mmCIF file of C-alpha atoms in Angstrom:
data_model
loop_
_atom_site.group_PDB
_atom_site.id
_atom_site.type_symbol
_atom_site.label_atom_id
_atom_site.label_comp_id
_atom_site.label_asym_id
_atom_site.label_seq_id
_atom_site.Cartn_x
_atom_site.Cartn_y
_atom_site.Cartn_z
ATOM 1 C CA UNK A 1 -30.914 13.216 29.351
ATOM 2 C CA UNK A 2 -32.028 9.834 27.842
ATOM 3 C CA UNK A 3 -31.511 7.625 30.641
ATOM 4 C CA UNK A 4 -31.152 3.595 29.438
ATOM 5 C CA UNK A 5 -31.361 1.704 32.657
ATOM 6 C CA UNK A 6 -29.976 -2.336 33.163
ATOM 7 C CA UNK A 7 -30.963 -3.959 35.590
ATOM 8 C CA UNK A 8 -27.526 -5.491 36.534
ATOM 9 C CA UNK A 9 -23.999 -4.662 36.203
ATOM 10 C CA UNK A 10 -22.892 -7.866 37.111
ATOM 11 C CA UNK A 11 -24.331 -11.443 37.005
ATOM 12 C CA UNK A 12 -23.117 -15.021 37.676
ATOM 13 C CA UNK A 13 -25.437 -18.288 36.089
ATOM 14 C CA UNK A 14 -24.830 -21.687 35.952
ATOM 15 C CA UNK A 15 -24.850 -23.251 32.798
ATOM 16 C CA UNK A 16 -28.711 -24.598 31.682
ATOM 17 C CA UNK A 17 -30.230 -21.600 33.787
ATOM 18 C CA UNK A 18 -32.740 -19.463 32.448
ATOM 19 C CA UNK A 19 -31.509 -15.974 32.603
ATOM 20 C CA UNK A 20 -33.672 -12.698 31.895
ATOM 21 C CA UNK A 21 -31.740 -9.467 31.237
ATOM 22 C CA UNK A 22 -33.748 -6.259 31.667
ATOM 23 C CA UNK A 23 -33.659 -2.631 29.966
ATOM 24 C CA UNK A 24 -35.814 0.238 30.830
ATOM 25 C CA UNK A 25 -35.621 3.850 28.964
ATOM 26 C CA UNK A 26 -37.129 6.881 30.105
ATOM 27 C CA UNK A 27 -37.694 8.813 26.923
ATOM 28 C CA UNK A 28 -40.321 6.844 25.172
ATOM 29 C CA UNK A 29 -38.239 5.715 22.328
ATOM 30 C CA UNK A 30 -40.015 3.535 19.749
ATOM 31 C CA UNK A 31 -36.786 1.477 19.147
ATOM 32 C CA UNK A 32 -34.777 -0.839 21.607
ATOM 33 C CA UNK A 33 -31.599 -2.989 20.869
ATOM 34 C CA UNK A 34 -29.503 -5.793 22.663
ATOM 35 C CA UNK A 35 -25.906 -6.337 21.728
ATOM 36 C CA UNK A 36 -23.082 -8.344 23.158
ATOM 37 C CA UNK A 37 -19.390 -7.336 23.158
ATOM 38 C CA UNK A 38 -16.644 -9.545 22.876
ATOM 39 C CA UNK A 39 -13.076 -8.412 22.389
ATOM 40 C CA UNK A 40 -11.807 -8.366 18.905
ATOM 41 C CA UNK A 41 -15.947 -8.717 17.556
ATOM 42 C CA UNK A 42 -16.909 -5.458 18.796
ATOM 43 C CA UNK A 43 -20.868 -5.006 19.076
ATOM 44 C CA UNK A 44 -22.771 -7.774 17.567
ATOM 45 C CA UNK A 45 -27.096 -7.236 17.564
ATOM 46 C CA UNK A 46 -29.098 -10.044 19.062
ATOM 47 C CA UNK A 47 -32.428 -8.931 18.450
ATOM 48 C CA UNK A 48 -34.047 -5.377 18.193
ATOM 49 C CA UNK A 49 -37.531 -3.977 18.695
ATOM 50 C CA UNK A 50 -39.142 -1.146 16.828
ATOM 51 C CA UNK A 51 -42.418 -1.463 18.781
ATOM 52 C CA UNK A 52 -44.671 -2.791 21.304
ATOM 53 C CA UNK A 53 -44.674 -6.718 20.872
ATOM 54 C CA UNK A 54 -42.449 -6.553 17.588
ATOM 55 C CA UNK A 55 -39.371 -7.939 17.512
ATOM 56 C CA UNK A 56 -36.451 -8.670 14.421
ATOM 57 C CA UNK A 57 -33.745 -11.008 14.730
ATOM 58 C CA UNK A 58 -30.126 -9.257 14.698
ATOM 59 C CA UNK A 59 -26.908 -10.960 13.750
ATOM 60 C CA UNK A 60 -26.632 -13.904 16.531
ATOM 61 C CA UNK A 61 -30.283 -14.365 17.820
ATOM 62 C CA UNK A 62 -29.433 -18.635 18.119
ATOM 63 C CA UNK A 63 -29.890 -18.931 21.998
ATOM 64 C CA UNK A 64 -31.693 -15.994 22.959
ATOM 65 C CA UNK A 65 -35.125 -14.528 22.820
ATOM 66 C CA UNK A 66 -36.744 -11.227 23.886
ATOM 67 C CA UNK A 67 -40.018 -9.502 25.092
ATOM 68 C CA UNK A 68 -41.192 -6.185 24.967
ATOM 69 C CA UNK A 69 -44.687 -6.007 26.691
ATOM 70 C CA UNK A 70 -44.141 -2.302 27.175
ATOM 71 C CA UNK A 71 -42.622 0.367 25.340
ATOM 72 C CA UNK A 72 -39.886 1.038 27.776
ATOM 73 C CA UNK A 73 -38.999 -2.091 28.500
ATOM 74 C CA UNK A 74 -37.137 -5.068 26.730
ATOM 75 C CA UNK A 75 -36.116 -8.205 27.902
ATOM 76 C CA UNK A 76 -33.118 -10.556 26.889
ATOM 77 C CA UNK A 77 -33.986 -14.226 27.421
ATOM 78 C CA UNK A 78 -30.926 -16.750 27.681
ATOM 79 C CA UNK A 79 -33.349 -19.952 27.304
ATOM 80 C CA UNK A 80 -30.700 -22.134 28.914
ATOM 81 C CA UNK A 81 -27.489 -20.241 29.738
ATOM 82 C CA UNK A 82 -24.146 -21.493 28.114
ATOM 83 C CA UNK A 83 -20.810 -20.971 28.914
ATOM 84 C CA UNK A 84 -19.767 -19.375 25.162
ATOM 85 C CA UNK A 85 -22.908 -16.771 26.284
ATOM 86 C CA UNK A 86 -20.477 -15.486 28.467
ATOM 87 C CA UNK A 87 -20.154 -11.806 27.508
ATOM 88 C CA UNK A 88 -21.151 -8.133 28.038
ATOM 89 C CA UNK A 89 -24.459 -7.319 26.790
ATOM 90 C CA UNK A 90 -25.583 -3.796 26.006
ATOM 91 C CA UNK A 91 -29.313 -2.425 25.705
ATOM 92 C CA UNK A 92 -29.566 0.735 23.617
ATOM 93 C CA UNK A 93 -32.514 2.589 22.673
ATOM 94 C CA UNK A 94 -33.373 5.130 19.630
ATOM 95 C CA UNK A 95 -36.537 7.260 18.882
ATOM 96 C CA UNK A 96 -38.320 7.050 15.849
ATOM 97 C CA UNK A 97 -38.477 9.641 12.986
ATOM 98 C CA UNK A 98 -35.947 10.972 10.816
ATOM 99 C CA UNK A 99 -34.423 12.800 13.111
ATOM 100 C CA UNK A 100 -34.068 10.625 16.059
ATOM 101 C CA UNK A 101 -30.881 8.042 14.827
ATOM 102 C CA UNK A 102 -28.854 8.359 17.554
ATOM 103 C CA UNK A 103 -29.171 5.381 19.990
ATOM 104 C CA UNK A 104 -28.058 5.484 23.560
ATOM 105 C CA UNK A 105 -27.091 2.858 25.473
ATOM 106 C CA UNK A 106 -27.057 1.382 29.108
ATOM 107 C CA UNK A 107 -24.129 1.003 31.455
ATOM 108 C CA UNK A 108 -23.973 -2.799 30.602
ATOM 109 C CA UNK A 109 -24.527 -6.200 32.025
ATOM 110 C CA UNK A 110 -21.417 -8.381 32.386
ATOM 111 C CA UNK A 111 -22.678 -12.009 32.125
ATOM 112 C CA UNK A 112 -20.732 -14.876 33.260
ATOM 113 C CA UNK A 113 -21.932 -18.342 32.958
ATOM 114 C CA UNK A 114 -20.231 -21.324 34.815
ATOM 115 C CA UNK B 1 -23.707 -10.245 9.272
ATOM 116 C CA UNK B 2 -22.673 -6.976 8.025
ATOM 117 C CA UNK B 3 -19.854 -5.026 9.834
ATOM 118 C CA UNK B 4 -18.096 -1.825 9.142
ATOM 119 C CA UNK B 5 -14.367 -2.123 8.512
ATOM 120 C CA UNK B 6 -12.606 0.186 11.229
ATOM 121 C CA UNK B 7 -9.304 0.778 11.305
ATOM 122 C CA UNK B 8 -6.629 0.799 13.144
ATOM 123 C CA UNK B 9 -7.522 -1.795 15.387
ATOM 124 C CA UNK B 10 -5.317 -0.174 18.403
ATOM 125 C CA UNK B 11 -3.388 2.675 18.709
ATOM 126 C CA UNK B 12 -0.566 3.485 21.393
ATOM 127 C CA UNK B 13 0.087 7.187 21.542
ATOM 128 C CA UNK B 14 2.086 10.012 23.612
ATOM 129 C CA UNK B 15 0.122 12.608 25.618
ATOM 130 C CA UNK B 16 -0.138 15.766 23.202
ATOM 131 C CA UNK B 17 -0.214 13.412 19.913
ATOM 132 C CA UNK B 18 -2.928 13.813 17.468
ATOM 133 C CA UNK B 19 -5.272 10.742 16.410
ATOM 134 C CA UNK B 20 -7.120 9.562 13.437
ATOM 135 C CA UNK B 21 -9.442 6.170 12.844
ATOM 136 C CA UNK B 22 -11.585 5.793 10.090
ATOM 137 C CA UNK B 23 -14.475 3.382 9.061
ATOM 138 C CA UNK B 24 -15.351 2.008 5.482
ATOM 139 C CA UNK B 25 -18.612 0.290 4.457
ATOM 140 C CA UNK B 26 -19.751 -1.570 1.270
ATOM 141 C CA UNK B 27 -23.150 0.108 1.835
ATOM 142 C CA UNK B 28 -24.012 3.653 1.654
ATOM 143 C CA UNK B 29 -25.538 5.264 5.005
ATOM 144 C CA UNK B 30 -27.719 8.020 6.150
ATOM 145 C CA UNK B 31 -26.172 8.475 9.226
ATOM 146 C CA UNK B 32 -22.848 8.023 10.770
ATOM 147 C CA UNK B 33 -22.198 8.137 14.386
ATOM 148 C CA UNK B 34 -18.723 8.018 16.677
ATOM 149 C CA UNK B 35 -19.014 6.267 19.981
ATOM 150 C CA UNK B 36 -16.643 6.123 23.073
ATOM 151 C CA UNK B 37 -16.348 3.356 25.874
ATOM 152 C CA UNK B 38 -14.842 3.638 29.018
ATOM 153 C CA UNK B 39 -13.830 0.795 30.302
ATOM 154 C CA UNK B 40 -16.736 -1.444 32.140
ATOM 155 C CA UNK B 41 -19.326 1.342 30.981
ATOM 156 C CA UNK B 42 -21.619 1.144 28.012
ATOM 157 C CA UNK B 43 -20.854 3.608 24.900
ATOM 158 C CA UNK B 44 -21.163 7.331 25.152
ATOM 159 C CA UNK B 45 -22.255 9.272 21.883
ATOM 160 C CA UNK B 46 -19.683 11.549 20.730
ATOM 161 C CA UNK B 47 -20.927 12.817 17.348
ATOM 162 C CA UNK B 48 -23.401 12.354 15.160
ATOM 163 C CA UNK B 49 -23.488 12.737 10.937
ATOM 164 C CA UNK B 50 -26.301 13.626 9.002
ATOM 165 C CA UNK B 51 -24.952 14.653 5.417
ATOM 166 C CA UNK B 52 -22.460 13.920 3.271
ATOM 167 C CA UNK B 53 -19.491 15.745 3.168
ATOM 168 C CA UNK B 54 -20.576 17.146 6.595
ATOM 169 C CA UNK B 55 -17.567 17.975 9.137
ATOM 170 C CA UNK B 56 -18.517 18.382 12.717
ATOM 171 C CA UNK B 57 -16.393 18.984 15.554
ATOM 172 C CA UNK B 58 -17.138 18.111 19.491
ATOM 173 C CA UNK B 59 -14.211 19.997 21.510
ATOM 174 C CA UNK B 60 -10.693 18.541 20.686
ATOM 175 C CA UNK B 61 -13.192 16.222 18.646
ATOM 176 C CA UNK B 62 -13.610 16.351 14.523
ATOM 177 C CA UNK B 63 -15.633 13.697 12.400
ATOM 178 C CA UNK B 64 -16.756 14.148 8.755
ATOM 179 C CA UNK B 65 -19.098 11.860 6.609
ATOM 180 C CA UNK B 66 -17.327 10.831 3.474
ATOM 181 C CA UNK B 67 -18.691 12.241 0.351
ATOM 182 C CA UNK B 68 -19.611 8.860 -0.938
ATOM 183 C CA UNK B 69 -21.505 8.344 2.205
ATOM 184 C CA UNK B 70 -19.724 4.935 2.715
ATOM 185 C CA UNK B 71 -16.588 6.358 4.787
ATOM 186 C CA UNK B 72 -16.198 8.139 7.854
ATOM 187 C CA UNK B 73 -13.315 9.517 10.100
ATOM 188 C CA UNK B 74 -12.516 10.708 13.479
ATOM 189 C CA UNK B 75 -9.619 13.105 14.489
ATOM 190 C CA UNK B 76 -8.712 13.910 18.191
ATOM 191 C CA UNK B 77 -6.270 16.265 18.532
ATOM 192 C CA UNK B 78 -3.931 17.156 21.138
ATOM 193 C CA UNK B 79 -4.759 13.845 23.316
ATOM 194 C CA UNK B 80 -4.631 13.355 27.012
ATOM 195 C CA UNK B 81 -4.933 10.542 29.454
ATOM 196 C CA UNK B 82 -8.469 10.387 29.662
ATOM 197 C CA UNK B 83 -9.259 10.056 26.056
ATOM 198 C CA UNK B 84 -8.176 6.278 26.571
ATOM 199 C CA UNK B 85 -10.863 4.008 25.427
ATOM 200 C CA UNK B 86 -12.671 1.871 22.903
ATOM 201 C CA UNK B 87 -13.852 4.661 19.748
ATOM 202 C CA UNK B 88 -16.619 2.672 17.711
ATOM 203 C CA UNK B 89 -17.965 4.316 14.619
ATOM 204 C CA UNK B 90 -21.595 3.267 13.728
ATOM 205 C CA UNK B 91 -23.867 3.627 10.590
ATOM 206 C CA UNK B 92 -27.407 3.387 9.629
ATOM 207 C CA UNK B 93 -29.543 3.436 6.727
ATOM 208 C CA UNK B 94 -32.775 4.872 8.047
ATOM 209 C CA UNK B 95 -35.892 3.387 7.642
ATOM 210 C CA UNK B 96 -38.057 1.468 10.174
ATOM 211 C CA UNK B 97 -36.979 -1.470 11.148
ATOM 212 C CA UNK B 98 -33.297 -1.304 10.677
ATOM 213 C CA UNK B 99 -30.511 -1.227 13.576
ATOM 214 C CA UNK B 100 -27.222 0.515 14.054
ATOM 215 C CA UNK B 101 -24.303 -1.175 12.438
ATOM 216 C CA UNK B 102 -21.120 -1.171 14.239
ATOM 217 C CA UNK B 103 -17.234 -1.247 13.713
ATOM 218 C CA UNK B 104 -14.923 -3.211 15.849
ATOM 219 C CA UNK B 105 -13.785 -0.327 17.263
ATOM 220 C CA UNK B 106 -10.418 1.021 18.034
ATOM 221 C CA UNK B 107 -8.707 0.569 21.217
ATOM 222 C CA UNK B 108 -6.649 4.056 22.042
ATOM 223 C CA UNK B 109 -3.762 4.151 24.864
ATOM 224 C CA UNK B 110 -2.409 7.144 25.847
ATOM 225 C CA UNK B 111 0.697 7.519 27.741
ATOM 226 C CA UNK B 112 1.895 10.429 29.656
#
């Protein structure tokens, strides 16, 4: 089974802190994604990466950055956390090629910024 | 950003009833996916559809890839309490450097 693991289930951080959310997948997938989920807004794409050191902005990249130094790990960075970044963050991965289109999700990180 | 139109937004049903939800898009897709999310967890893939017109079942769940490639539906037959959760559709135009686009979800409540 594909396993996507997010480093924390729950995080509480203070306004202005630099926050790192880590995601690791064990299936050698090329593509990795970060989404945030808010009530009534569904899943919104923050950033994604289709290869090591490659990144693409999603729909809501402002206030975030990402890092992909190794294929299995994709980090989301909140440079200076703000209260409006309180949310559920979901990491996903997907293989490359025409037959590997399903994305698999981690368990989510619920971040509260106070 | 682009999103799919998923309806209904929420449903309150009795155990044993059938459920139907759908997604529409202004873009055509190569793939339609349906996910379920339990409270406090990440979404889990239920069904994947790859061909226009394709009808696929997974137990009590049936999903179809619309002929126009711009829509999909999910049916759940004989609902049970553990069907409670949020159901998301997702579409994808498969090419390098593209990401899944999600609907806003359908929240299903089942009373016994």
